[in-house]
Coordinates of C-alpha atoms (C1' of nucleotides) in Angstrom, one line a residue:
Chain A
M1 CA 0.3 -0.3 0.0
G2 CA 1.2 3.7 -0.5
L3 CA 0.5 4.7 3.0
N4 CA 3.7 6.4 4.8
N5 CA 4.0 3.4 7.4
D6 CA 7.2 5.3 9.2
E7 CA 5.1 7.9 10.1
S8 CA 1.8 5.9 10.9
R9 CA 3.8 4.1 13.1
S10 CA 5.8 7.2 14.9
T11 CA 2.3 8.8 15.7
E12 CA 1.0 4.9 16.9
A13 CA 4.1 5.1 19.6
I14 CA 3.4 8.2 20.7
S15 CA 0.1 7.8 21.2
S16 CA 0.6 4.6 23.2
Q17 CA 3.4 6.2 25.1
R18 CA 0.5 9.2 26.0
L19 CA -2.2 6.2 26.9
R20 CA 0.3 4.0 29.0
S21 CA 1.4 7.1 30.9
Q22 CA -2.4 8.1 31.3
R23 CA -3.4 4.9 32.4
I24 CA -0.7 5.0 35.0
E25 CA -1.8 8.1 36.5
L26 CA -5.2 7.1 36.9
S27 CA -4.3 3.9 38.5
V28 CA -2.7 5.9 41.1
A29 CA -4.8 9.0 41.6
L30 CA -8.2 7.0 41.2
P31 CA -8.9 7.4 44.9
F32 CA -12.8 6.7 44.8
E33 CA -15.6 5.3 42.6
I34 CA -17.1 7.4 39.9
S35 CA -20.8 7.5 39.6
S36 CA -22.6 7.5 36.7
E37 CA -24.3 10.8 37.7
M38 CA -20.6 12.6 38.3
A39 CA -20.0 11.4 35.0
L40 CA -22.5 12.7 33.1
T41 CA -22.3 15.9 34.6
V42 CA -18.6 16.6 33.9
D43 CA -18.9 15.0 30.3
S44 CA -21.5 17.2 29.5
G45 CA -19.3 20.4 30.5
S46 CA -16.2 19.5 29.6
P47 CA -14.6 21.1 26.5
P48 CA -12.8 19.4 24.4
Q49 CA -8.8 19.8 25.6
S50 CA -5.5 18.5 23.1
H51 CA -3.6 15.4 24.5
A52 CA -1.0 17.5 25.8
S53 CA -2.6 19.8 27.9
N54 CA -4.8 16.9 29.3
T55 CA -1.9 15.0 30.4
A56 CA 0.0 17.7 31.7
T57 CA -3.1 18.6 33.8
V58 CA -3.7 15.1 35.4
A59 CA -0.1 15.2 36.3
S60 CA -0.2 18.3 37.9
H61 CA -3.2 17.2 39.5
F62 CA -1.6 14.1 40.6
V63 CA 1.1 16.5 42.2
S64 CA -1.4 18.6 43.7
L65 CA -3.1 15.5 45.5
S66 CA -0.4 15.1 47.8
T67 CA -0.2 18.6 49.2
N68 CA -4.1 19.5 49.3
T69 CA -6.8 18.3 51.2
R70 CA -8.9 15.5 49.9
E71 CA -12.4 17.3 50.4
T72 CA -11.5 19.9 48.0
D73 CA -9.9 18.2 45.4
V74 CA -12.4 15.4 45.1
P75 CA -14.8 17.0 42.7
R76 CA -11.5 18.5 40.3
T77 CA -10.0 14.7 40.5
T78 CA -13.2 13.4 39.3
Q79 CA -13.7 16.0 36.1
Q80 CA -10.3 16.2 35.1
F81 CA -9.9 12.1 35.1
L82 CA -13.3 11.9 33.3
E83 CA -11.8 14.5 31.0
N84 CA -8.7 12.4 30.6
E85 CA -10.7 9.8 30.4
L86 CA -12.9 11.2 27.4
K87 CA -9.6 12.4 25.7
R88 CA -8.2 8.8 25.8
T89 CA -11.5 7.3 24.3
R90 CA -11.3 10.1 21.6
T91 CA -7.7 9.5 21.0
E92 CA -8.7 5.9 20.7
M93 CA -11.5 6.4 18.0
E94 CA -9.5 8.2 16.0
H95 CA -6.7 5.5 16.3
M96 CA -9.8 3.1 15.3
I97 CA -10.8 5.5 12.7
D98 CA -7.4 5.4 10.9
E99 CA -7.3 1.7 11.4
N100 CA -10.6 1.5 9.7
Q101 CA -9.8 3.7 6.8
Q102 CA -6.6 1.7 6.0
M103 CA -8.4 -1.4 6.2
R104 CA -11.1 0.0 3.9
K105 CA -8.3 0.9 1.5
V106 CA -7.1 -2.9 1.7
L107 CA -10.7 -4.1 1.3
S108 CA -11.4 -2.4 -1.8
L109 CA -8.2 -3.1 -3.2
M110 CA -8.6 -6.7 -2.6
T111 CA -12.7 -6.3 -4.1
A112 CA -11.4 -4.7 -7.2
E113 CA -8.9 -7.7 -7.6
Y114 CA -11.5 -9.8 -7.0
N115 CA -14.2 -8.3 -9.1
A116 CA -11.7 -8.8 -12.3
L117 CA -10.6 -11.9 -11.5
Y118 CA -14.7 -12.8 -11.2
Q119 CA -15.3 -11.2 -14.2
Q120 CA -12.8 -13.4 -15.8
L121 CA -13.8 -16.8 -14.6
V122 CA -17.3 -15.9 -15.4
T123 CA -16.6 -14.9 -18.9
T124 CA -14.1 -17.9 -19.3
V125 CA -16.6 -20.5 -17.7
A126 CA -19.4 -19.3 -20.2
L127 CA -17.2 -19.1 -22.8
Q128 CA -16.3 -22.7 -22.5
Q129 CA -19.6 -24.1 -21.6
Q130 CA -20.7 -22.6 -24.8
Q131 CA -17.7 -23.9 -26.7
G132 CA -18.4 -27.5 -24.9
K133 CA -22.2 -27.7 -26.3
T134 CA -20.6 -26.8 -30.1
E135 CA -17.7 -29.3 -30.5
K136 CA -17.7 -32.8 -30.1
F137 CA -15.5 -34.9 -27.5
S138 CA -13.3 -35.6 -30.3
Q139 CA -12.5 -32.0 -30.9
L140 CA -11.9 -31.2 -27.5
S141 CA -9.9 -34.6 -26.6
Q142 CA -7.5 -33.0 -29.0
V143 CA -6.7 -30.4 -27.3
P144 CA -4.3 -30.4 -24.5
L145 CA -4.7 -29.0 -21.2
A146 CA -1.1 -27.6 -21.2
T147 CA -1.6 -26.5 -24.3
A148 CA -4.7 -24.9 -23.4
L149 CA -2.5 -22.0 -23.1
N150 CA -1.4 -20.7 -26.2
V151 CA 0.6 -17.6 -26.0
E152 CA 1.2 -15.5 -29.2
V153 CA 3.2 -12.8 -29.9
V154 CA 1.3 -10.2 -32.4
Q155 CA 3.8 -8.4 -33.8
G156 CA 3.2 -4.3 -34.3
N157 CA 2.6 -5.7 -38.2
G158 CA -0.2 -7.8 -37.0
Q159 CA 2.2 -11.2 -37.8
R160 CA 2.4 -13.9 -35.4
A161 CA 5.0 -15.4 -34.2
S162 CA 4.9 -19.3 -34.0
P163 CA 3.9 -21.0 -30.7
Q164 CA 7.6 -22.0 -30.1
R165 CA 8.9 -18.4 -30.5
S166 CA 6.0 -16.7 -28.7
F167 CA 7.1 -18.4 -25.2
T168 CA 10.4 -17.5 -25.7
E169 CA 9.6 -14.3 -26.8
H170 CA 7.6 -14.0 -23.8
S171 CA 9.7 -15.0 -21.3
S172 CA 12.4 -12.7 -22.4
H173 CA 10.0 -10.0 -22.7
S174 CA 9.0 -10.6 -19.3
A175 CA 12.4 -10.7 -17.9
G176 CA 13.3 -7.7 -19.5
S177 CA 10.8 -6.0 -17.7
E178 CA 11.6 -7.8 -14.5
R179 CA 15.1 -5.9 -15.0
S180 CA 13.6 -3.0 -16.1
R181 CA 10.4 -2.5 -14.8
S182 CA 9.9 0.8 -15.3
A183 CA 10.7 0.5 -18.8
T184 CA 7.8 -0.5 -19.7
P185 CA 5.4 1.2 -16.9
T186 CA 2.1 1.5 -19.2
G187 CA 0.5 -1.1 -20.8
S188 CA -3.0 -2.4 -21.4
A189 CA -4.6 -5.3 -21.0
Q190 CA -7.9 -6.6 -22.4
V191 CA -9.9 -9.6 -22.4
S192 CA -11.7 -10.5 -25.8
S193 CA -13.6 -13.4 -26.3
R194 CA -15.6 -14.9 -29.8
S195 CA -17.2 -18.3 -30.3
P196 CA -15.1 -20.0 -33.4
G197 CA -18.1 -22.2 -33.5
R198 CA -20.2 -19.3 -34.3
S199 CA -17.9 -16.8 -35.7
K200 CA -17.7 -16.0 -39.6
H201 CA -14.4 -17.1 -40.1
G202 CA -15.2 -20.1 -37.3
D203 CA -11.9 -21.7 -36.6
K204 CA -12.7 -24.3 -34.2
Q205 CA -9.1 -25.0 -33.3
T206 CA -8.8 -21.8 -31.9
S207 CA -9.6 -20.4 -28.7
P208 CA -12.9 -19.0 -27.4
L209 CA -11.2 -16.7 -25.3
R210 CA -8.3 -14.6 -26.0
V211 CA -6.8 -12.2 -23.3
K212 CA -4.8 -9.5 -25.4
L213 CA -1.9 -8.1 -23.2
E214 CA -0.7 -4.8 -25.1
D215 CA 2.2 -2.6 -24.0
D216 CA 3.6 0.8 -25.3
T217 CA 6.1 -1.4 -27.3
N218 CA 3.1 -2.0 -29.6
Q219 CA 3.4 -5.6 -29.0
K220 CA 0.8 -7.6 -28.3
I221 CA 0.5 -10.8 -26.0
I222 CA -2.3 -13.2 -26.4
V223 CA -3.1 -15.4 -23.9
Q224 CA -5.2 -17.8 -25.4
A225 CA -7.4 -20.1 -23.7
L226 CA -8.4 -23.3 -26.1
P227 CA -11.2 -25.2 -24.9
T228 CA -10.7 -27.7 -22.6
V229 CA -12.1 -30.5 -20.3
M230 CA -10.7 -28.4 -17.2
P231 CA -12.5 -24.8 -17.4
M232 CA -10.9 -23.9 -14.1
D233 CA -7.8 -25.0 -15.0
T234 CA -7.6 -22.9 -18.3
D235 CA -9.4 -19.6 -16.4
K236 CA -6.8 -20.0 -14.0
A237 CA -3.5 -20.1 -16.3
A238 CA -5.2 -17.1 -18.6
V239 CA -5.6 -15.3 -15.5
N240 CA -2.5 -15.8 -13.8
M241 CA -0.8 -15.2 -17.2
F242 CA -2.5 -11.7 -17.1
R243 CA -1.5 -11.8 -13.4
A244 CA 2.0 -12.2 -14.2
Y245 CA 2.0 -9.8 -16.9
K246 CA 0.4 -7.1 -15.1
E247 CA 2.4 -7.2 -12.3
E248 CA 5.3 -6.3 -15.0
S249 CA 3.5 -3.7 -16.8
S250 CA 1.7 -2.4 -13.7
S251 CA -1.4 -2.1 -15.7
Q252 CA -4.9 -2.7 -14.8
A253 CA -7.2 -2.0 -17.6
I254 CA -9.4 -4.7 -18.5
D255 CA -11.9 -4.4 -20.8
A256 CA -14.0 -7.1 -20.3
S257 CA -14.1 -6.6 -16.7
N258 CA -15.6 -3.8 -14.7
P259 CA -13.8 -3.8 -11.1
S260 CA -16.7 -1.1 -10.0
E261 CA -19.3 -3.7 -10.3
S262 CA -20.2 -6.4 -8.0
P263 CA -19.7 -10.1 -8.2
E264 CA -23.4 -10.4 -8.8
L265 CA -23.2 -7.5 -11.2
G266 CA -20.6 -8.7 -13.4
F267 CA -22.1 -12.0 -13.8
A268 CA -25.5 -10.4 -14.7
S269 CA -23.7 -7.9 -17.3
E270 CA -22.3 -10.9 -18.7
A271 CA -25.5 -12.4 -19.1
R272 CA -27.2 -9.6 -20.6
E273 CA -23.8 -9.7 -23.0
S274 CA -24.5 -13.3 -24.0
A275 CA -28.2 -12.5 -24.1
S276 CA -27.4 -9.9 -26.4
Q277 CA -25.8 -12.1 -28.6
D278 CA -28.6 -14.7 -29.2
E279 CA -27.1 -17.1 -27.1
P280 CA -28.2 -19.1 -23.9
S281 CA -27.1 -16.9 -21.0
V282 CA -24.6 -17.7 -18.3
A283 CA -27.4 -18.5 -15.8
E284 CA -29.1 -20.7 -18.4
Q285 CA -25.8 -22.4 -19.2
L286 CA -24.7 -22.9 -15.4
E287 CA -28.3 -24.0 -14.8
Q288 CA -27.7 -26.8 -17.7
N289 CA -24.9 -28.0 -16.0
G290 CA -26.0 -27.8 -12.8
W291 CA -27.9 -30.3 -10.0
P292 CA -31.2 -29.0 -10.1
P293 CA -32.4 -30.2 -12.6
N294 CA -30.8 -33.6 -11.7
K295 CA -31.7 -35.0 -15.4
R296 CA -29.3 -31.8 -17.1
M297 CA -26.5 -33.1 -14.8
K298 CA -26.7 -36.3 -15.8
S299 CA -26.2 -35.4 -19.3
V300 CA -23.6 -33.4 -18.5
L301 CA -21.7 -36.4 -16.6
Q302 CA -22.2 -38.3 -19.5
D303 CA -19.9 -35.8 -21.5
T304 CA -16.5 -37.8 -21.3
S305 CA -14.8 -34.6 -22.0
V306 CA -15.9 -33.5 -18.4
R307 CA -15.0 -36.7 -16.8
N308 CA -12.4 -38.3 -18.5
A309 CA -9.8 -37.9 -16.0
R310 CA -9.1 -38.7 -12.1
V311 CA -7.1 -38.3 -9.4
S312 CA -6.7 -40.8 -6.7
V313 CA -5.5 -40.3 -3.4
R314 CA -4.3 -42.7 -0.9
T315 CA -3.8 -41.8 2.6
R316 CA -3.5 -43.4 6.2
T317 CA -6.0 -42.1 8.1
D318 CA -8.8 -43.2 10.7
A319 CA -11.2 -40.1 9.3
P320 CA -13.8 -41.1 7.4
T321 CA -13.0 -39.0 4.6
M322 CA -9.9 -36.9 3.5
N323 CA -10.2 -33.3 4.8
D324 CA -9.6 -31.4 1.6
G325 CA -11.0 -27.9 2.5
C326 CA -14.0 -28.5 -0.1
Q327 CA -17.8 -29.1 1.1
W328 CA -19.3 -32.4 0.0
R329 CA -22.6 -34.2 0.3
K330 CA -22.8 -37.7 0.0
Y331 CA -24.9 -38.7 -2.4
G332 CA -24.6 -42.8 -2.6
Q333 CA -22.9 -45.6 -1.2
K334 CA -22.3 -49.2 -3.0
L335 CA -20.3 -52.1 -2.3
A336 CA -17.6 -52.6 -5.2
K337 CA -17.1 -55.9 -5.9
G338 CA -13.7 -57.2 -4.4
N339 CA -13.6 -54.7 -1.7
P340 CA -16.1 -55.3 1.5
C341 CA -15.9 -51.7 2.0
P342 CA -18.1 -49.7 0.9
R343 CA -17.3 -47.0 -1.8
A344 CA -18.7 -43.7 -1.0
Y345 CA -19.9 -41.0 -3.4
Y346 CA -19.3 -37.7 -2.9
R347 CA -20.1 -34.3 -4.6
C348 CA -18.7 -30.9 -4.0
T349 CA -21.6 -28.5 -2.6
V350 CA -19.4 -25.4 -2.4
A351 CA -21.1 -24.4 -5.4
P352 CA -24.4 -25.6 -7.3
G353 CA -23.6 -27.4 -10.3
C354 CA -19.8 -27.8 -9.1
P355 CA -19.0 -31.3 -11.5
V356 CA -16.6 -32.1 -9.0
R357 CA -17.0 -35.9 -7.5
K358 CA -15.0 -38.0 -5.1
Q359 CA -15.5 -41.7 -4.1
V360 CA -14.2 -42.5 -0.9
Q361 CA -13.3 -45.9 0.1
R362 CA -10.9 -47.8 1.9
C363 CA -8.1 -50.8 1.2
A364 CA -9.2 -53.8 1.5
E365 CA -5.5 -55.5 2.8
D366 CA -5.5 -52.2 5.1
R367 CA -8.4 -50.7 6.3
S368 CA -6.4 -47.8 7.5
I369 CA -5.8 -46.7 4.1
L370 CA -8.3 -44.5 2.6
T371 CA -8.5 -44.0 -0.9
T372 CA -10.0 -40.7 -2.3
T373 CA -10.9 -40.3 -6.3
Y374 CA -11.4 -36.9 -7.4
E375 CA -13.0 -36.3 -10.8
G376 CA -13.5 -33.4 -12.4
T377 CA -12.6 -29.4 -11.5
H378 CA -14.2 -26.9 -9.7
S379 CA -16.3 -24.5 -11.4
H380 CA -15.9 -21.9 -8.7
P381 CA -13.5 -20.1 -6.5
L382 CA -12.3 -22.6 -3.8
P383 CA -12.1 -21.9 -0.2
A384 CA -8.3 -21.0 1.0
A385 CA -8.0 -24.4 2.5
A386 CA -9.0 -26.2 -0.6
V387 CA -6.7 -24.5 -3.2
A388 CA -4.0 -27.2 -2.4
M389 CA -5.9 -30.3 -3.4
A390 CA -7.7 -29.0 -5.9
S391 CA -4.5 -27.9 -7.7
T392 CA -3.5 -31.5 -7.3
T393 CA -6.5 -33.1 -8.8
S394 CA -6.1 -30.5 -11.7
A395 CA -2.9 -30.5 -12.3
A396 CA -2.8 -34.2 -12.4
A397 CA -5.9 -34.6 -14.5
G398 CA -4.2 -32.0 -16.6
M399 CA -1.2 -34.4 -17.2
L400 CA -3.6 -37.2 -18.3
L401 CA -5.6 -35.2 -20.6
L402 CA -2.3 -33.9 -22.3
G403 CA -0.9 -37.2 -22.1
S404 CA -4.1 -38.6 -24.4
T405 CA -3.7 -36.1 -27.4
S406 CA -1.8 -36.5 -30.4
S407 CA 1.7 -35.7 -30.5
S408 CA 1.3 -33.4 -33.3
D409 CA -0.9 -31.2 -31.2
R410 CA 1.6 -31.3 -28.1
A411 CA 4.2 -30.4 -30.5
E412 CA 2.4 -27.3 -31.9
G413 CA 1.3 -26.1 -28.3
L414 CA 3.9 -27.3 -25.8
G415 CA 7.2 -26.2 -27.6
S416 CA 8.7 -23.2 -25.6
D417 CA 12.4 -24.2 -24.8
N418 CA 14.6 -26.3 -26.7
S419 CA 16.1 -27.2 -23.4
F420 CA 13.5 -28.7 -21.5
N421 CA 11.0 -29.9 -24.6
L422 CA 10.8 -33.2 -22.7
G423 CA 8.3 -35.8 -24.0
T424 CA 6.8 -33.2 -26.4
H425 CA 7.4 -35.4 -29.3
S426 CA 8.0 -38.5 -27.7
M427 CA 5.4 -39.3 -24.8
P428 CA 3.4 -42.3 -25.4
I429 CA 0.3 -41.9 -27.2
I430 CA -3.1 -42.6 -24.9
S431 CA -6.0 -43.2 -27.0
A432 CA -8.6 -40.8 -26.4
S433 CA -11.2 -43.1 -26.3
A434 CA -9.8 -45.0 -23.1
P435 CA -11.9 -44.4 -20.3
F436 CA -10.8 -42.8 -17.3
P437 CA -7.4 -42.8 -17.0
T438 CA -6.8 -42.4 -13.6
I439 CA -3.5 -40.8 -11.7
T440 CA -2.6 -42.5 -8.0
L441 CA -1.1 -40.5 -5.4
D442 CA 0.0 -42.8 -2.5
L443 CA 0.8 -41.0 0.3
T444 CA 0.7 -43.7 2.6
N445 CA 3.6 -44.1 5.1
N446 CA 4.7 -47.4 3.7
P447 CA 8.1 -46.8 1.4
A448 CA 7.4 -49.4 -1.0
A449 CA 3.8 -48.3 -1.6
N450 CA 5.1 -44.4 -1.4
Q451 CA 4.6 -44.1 -5.3
M452 CA 2.4 -42.1 -7.4
H453 CA 1.2 -44.0 -10.5
L454 CA -0.2 -42.8 -13.7
D455 CA -1.9 -45.1 -15.2
A456 CA -4.2 -45.5 -18.2
A457 CA -6.6 -47.9 -19.7
N458 CA -4.3 -48.0 -22.3
G459 CA -1.8 -50.6 -21.4
N460 CA 1.0 -49.8 -23.6
R461 CA 1.4 -46.6 -21.5
Q462 CA 4.5 -46.3 -19.2
P463 CA 3.5 -44.5 -16.0
Y464 CA 5.3 -41.7 -14.2
T465 CA 6.1 -43.1 -10.5
F466 CA 6.6 -40.7 -7.9
S467 CA 8.5 -42.0 -4.6
M468 CA 8.4 -40.5 -1.4
A469 CA 11.2 -41.4 0.2
Q470 CA 12.8 -40.2 3.8
N471 CA 15.3 -38.1 2.2
G472 CA 13.3 -36.6 -0.8
I473 CA 10.9 -37.5 -3.9
Q474 CA 11.9 -39.2 -6.7
M475 CA 10.1 -39.0 -9.9
H476 CA 10.6 -41.4 -12.6
A477 CA 9.7 -41.2 -15.9
P478 CA 8.8 -43.0 -18.6
S479 CA 11.7 -44.6 -20.1
M480 CA 10.7 -44.0 -23.7
M481 CA 11.3 -40.1 -22.7
A482 CA 14.3 -38.1 -24.4
P483 CA 16.6 -37.2 -22.5
V484 CA 16.7 -34.0 -20.8
Q485 CA 19.3 -31.4 -20.9
S486 CA 19.4 -29.7 -17.7
S487 CA 20.9 -26.4 -18.8
Y488 CA 19.0 -24.1 -16.5
Y489 CA 19.8 -25.8 -13.4
G490 CA 23.1 -27.3 -14.5
A491 CA 24.4 -24.3 -14.0
A492 CA 22.7 -23.0 -11.0
K493 CA 24.4 -24.4 -7.5
P494 CA 22.2 -26.3 -5.6
P495 CA 20.7 -25.3 -2.3
S496 CA 22.1 -27.1 0.7
G497 CA 18.9 -29.5 0.0
T498 CA 20.2 -30.6 -3.2
F499 CA 18.0 -30.9 -6.4
Q500 CA 19.2 -32.7 -8.9
M501 CA 18.0 -33.3 -12.7
Y502 CA 19.5 -36.6 -14.2
S503 CA 19.3 -36.6 -18.1
G504 CA 19.3 -40.0 -19.7
N505 CA 16.6 -43.2 -19.6
P506 CA 15.1 -43.2 -17.6
L507 CA 14.4 -39.7 -16.3
M508 CA 14.8 -39.0 -12.8
V509 CA 13.8 -35.7 -11.2
Q510 CA 15.4 -36.1 -7.3
F511 CA 14.9 -33.5 -4.5
Q512 CA 17.4 -34.9 -1.9
G513 CA 17.8 -33.3 1.5
G514 CA 21.3 -32.9 2.5
N515 CA 20.0 -32.8 6.1
T516 CA 17.3 -34.7 6.7
A517 CA 16.5 -33.3 10.1
R518 CA 15.4 -29.7 8.5
G519 CA 12.8 -31.7 7.2
P520 CA 9.4 -29.7 6.7
Q521 CA 11.7 -26.4 5.4
L522 CA 13.6 -28.6 3.4
L523 CA 10.6 -30.0 1.5
A524 CA 9.4 -26.7 1.2
D525 CA 12.5 -25.5 -0.5
S526 CA 12.9 -28.5 -2.4
V527 CA 9.5 -28.2 -3.9
T528 CA 9.9 -25.0 -4.7
A529 CA 13.1 -25.5 -6.5
A530 CA 12.1 -28.6 -8.3
T531 CA 8.4 -27.2 -9.2
A532 CA 10.1 -23.8 -10.9
A533 CA 13.1 -26.4 -12.6
I534 CA 10.5 -28.2 -14.3
T535 CA 7.9 -25.8 -15.2
S536 CA 9.2 -25.8 -18.7
D537 CA 7.8 -28.9 -19.5
P538 CA 4.1 -29.0 -18.8
N539 CA 4.4 -32.8 -18.5
F540 CA 6.5 -32.7 -15.5
T541 CA 4.7 -30.1 -14.1
A542 CA 1.2 -31.4 -14.0
A543 CA 2.6 -34.5 -12.3
L544 CA 5.2 -33.0 -10.2
A545 CA 3.0 -30.3 -9.1
A546 CA -0.2 -32.9 -8.2
A547 CA 2.5 -35.0 -6.2
I548 CA 4.0 -32.1 -4.2
T549 CA 0.8 -30.6 -3.4
S550 CA -0.9 -33.6 -2.0
I551 CA 2.3 -34.5 0.0
L552 CA 2.2 -31.3 1.5
S553 CA -1.5 -30.9 2.2
S554 CA -1.3 -34.1 4.0
Q555 CA 1.3 -33.2 6.0
P556 CA 0.2 -33.6 9.7
N557 CA 1.4 -30.2 10.8
N558 CA -1.1 -27.8 9.4
Q559 CA 1.6 -24.7 9.6
L560 CA 3.5 -26.6 7.4
A561 CA 0.9 -27.4 5.0
A562 CA 0.0 -24.2 4.8
T563 CA 3.4 -22.8 4.3
N564 CA 4.2 -24.9 1.9
S565 CA 0.9 -24.6 -0.1
S566 CA 1.7 -20.9 -0.4
S567 CA 5.0 -21.2 -1.9
L568 CA 3.9 -24.3 -4.2
G569 CA 1.1 -22.0 -5.5
E570 CA 3.5 -19.4 -6.4
A571 CA 5.7 -22.4 -8.3
L572 CA 2.2 -23.7 -9.9
R573 CA 1.1 -20.3 -10.6
G574 CA 4.8 -19.7 -12.6
A575 CA 4.2 -23.2 -13.7
L576 CA 1.0 -22.5 -15.5
S577 CA 1.4 -18.7 -16.6
S578 CA 4.5 -18.7 -18.1
H579 CA 7.9 -20.9 -19.1
G580 CA 10.2 -18.3 -17.8
L581 CA 10.1 -15.4 -15.5
P582 CA 8.6 -17.8 -12.6
I583 CA 11.7 -20.3 -13.0
T584 CA 14.0 -17.4 -12.0
A585 CA 11.8 -16.1 -9.2
A586 CA 11.3 -18.9 -7.7
K587 CA 14.7 -20.3 -7.9
K588 CA 16.0 -17.0 -6.3
D589 CA 13.4 -17.5 -3.7
T590 CA 14.7 -21.2 -2.9
A591 CA 18.3 -19.8 -2.8
S592 CA 17.4 -17.2 -0.3
R593 CA 15.6 -19.4 2.2
S594 CA 17.9 -22.3 1.8
T595 CA 20.9 -20.1 3.0
Chain B
dC1 C1' -38.1 -27.3 9.8
dG2 C1' -34.0 -27.4 6.7
dT3 C1' -29.8 -30.4 6.1
dC4 C1' -27.7 -34.3 5.6
dT5 C1' -27.2 -39.0 5.4
dT6 C1' -28.6 -43.8 4.3
dT7 C1' -30.3 -47.0 1.2
dG8 C1' -32.9 -49.7 -2.4
dA9 C1' -34.3 -48.7 -6.8
dC10 C1' -33.1 -47.5 -11.3
dC11 C1' -29.5 -46.3 -15.2
dT12 C1' -25.5 -46.8 -18.1
dG13 C1' -22.0 -49.3 -20.2
dC14 C1' -19.8 -53.4 -20.9
dG15 C1' -18.3 -58.0 -21.9
dC16 C1' -20.2 -62.5 -23.1
Chain C
dG1 C1' -30.2 -59.7 -25.8
dC2 C1' -28.4 -60.4 -21.1
dG3 C1' -26.3 -60.2 -17.0
dC4 C1' -23.0 -57.7 -14.3
dA5 C1' -20.7 -53.7 -11.9
dG6 C1' -20.3 -49.4 -11.4
dG7 C1' -22.6 -45.1 -10.8
dT8 C1' -27.2 -42.0 -9.7
dC9 C1' -31.3 -41.0 -8.1
dA10 C1' -34.5 -39.8 -4.8
dA11 C1' -37.4 -41.2 -0.9
dA12 C1' -37.5 -41.9 3.9
dG13 C1' -35.1 -41.3 7.9
dA14 C1' -31.9 -38.9 11.0
dC15 C1' -30.1 -35.0 13.1
dG16 C1' -29.2 -30.2 14.6

DNA sequence: CGTCTTTGACCTGCGC
DNA sequence: GCGCAGGTCAAAGACG
């Protein structure tokens, strides 16, 4: 905030000293009880006085108490005491007013930011739902989640750079802005939308949402959110991309949003805008995907594009369900074949119409192990406590969906940095028809079972494996992966909790703590470093983010979980937003904290 | 009384 | 086409 903190602090210190001195004096000088009648009398006739004079009066009177007789001084003492109390109360009120004003400023800032983000959320969800109505699953399945965020650099002459070059240019542009932030102080951003299925030029492979970021260099950066099965991911990615750029350019103009509007108004305006285009309103679309009416929900759930990825988390707990921060409503229970323990079905009740569901079932072999399977992506802002797990499921599901795409799409959408171009062309291909690929995070204490498997119905696919050993996390990628050139971290001095990226087959990313006694902090550092280091590759980003987030959220130490979620959230934002700047930022953060 | 859970019925997809 | 299993619905009961 732009307030003069030093000045306010010094003023506050002086005031608090005055209050303390008054309290000390009063505690000594008060030889009797004050009746309400006396207080009223004095209060009605006491003129306001300044603080300093009031303190001096009390002090002088305190001295006079010791020399004069009590009988004559009692009324004066009472009056001055009450005057003093009045002044003190007024001073406290002034402080409270100041604090209130500061808090209002903070609130207004937060409200404005929330409104802007909410506006983008509504816009993106609405557009993607429109997109989902017009496109077949076969088309959706060809759009990988990680490529849903496609960044183009439109030069001043209107020519577009290739996607491969776009990320690089954006990264360099961002880095340049970071180095000389004042060089590009202005800029504008606009969120524009178009429905490709309805546009005259009707390119269904292009985006329904385009966030244009334009700075004064006449260079436009278009954050292009392609239709995906994970609306929130795409939205968050777009928002985070926009945020990252906004922080650099200190530009906050968003044409498509009106920060002065309340979220409800923004939602209504979006609905009106949609209605004006002879398209179903947002409310209608949400209702169509909402839970009542139930018939419509069924149609949504049968849309494979919404439900074709699952994230399963195995934890050792005695609780009936895993506390993931969300609100769930149980809607069914079933005895599954081969497991005497019933499987419970829950749906998210944070917002009506949220498509996320989870299944909870205890392991037949070890009933202390609880398996929670998440499915879908939240269609609403999440509670803070639920962000970590939601990020887990979204990222992991995104990884699965990414793998279920054609190599040509990946090659077109992912190429950002040749040094980290892992798996872009060599990932095994999962058939789009493979039902319900599932990623499993095993967070039990069994070392042999401390693994995260990425399974798919297609047996040809080799799994990623995340192992959580005592001294770190190991990630094993499929042996078909191309060798990695860890050029970025190869030149960097690893923190005391070392991070290593091995090249070759199989690829192994290892976080190894040099001092296991540091435990939580080391884990946090490793998480940040590793997450940042592999943000260049969406495959690894999604999978590792999923594993790390789950691990952190399952830590028994709540404070640790909160802290790590915060840092990991930053890393995830970086992973989802751009491929350049956030790595540097996270690396610096890790290096500074690990020393 | 509203909300949530329970539980049997029903629906859907898949394999034979 | 049939049966099975998984998933969902919705009425009834429990609970605060």
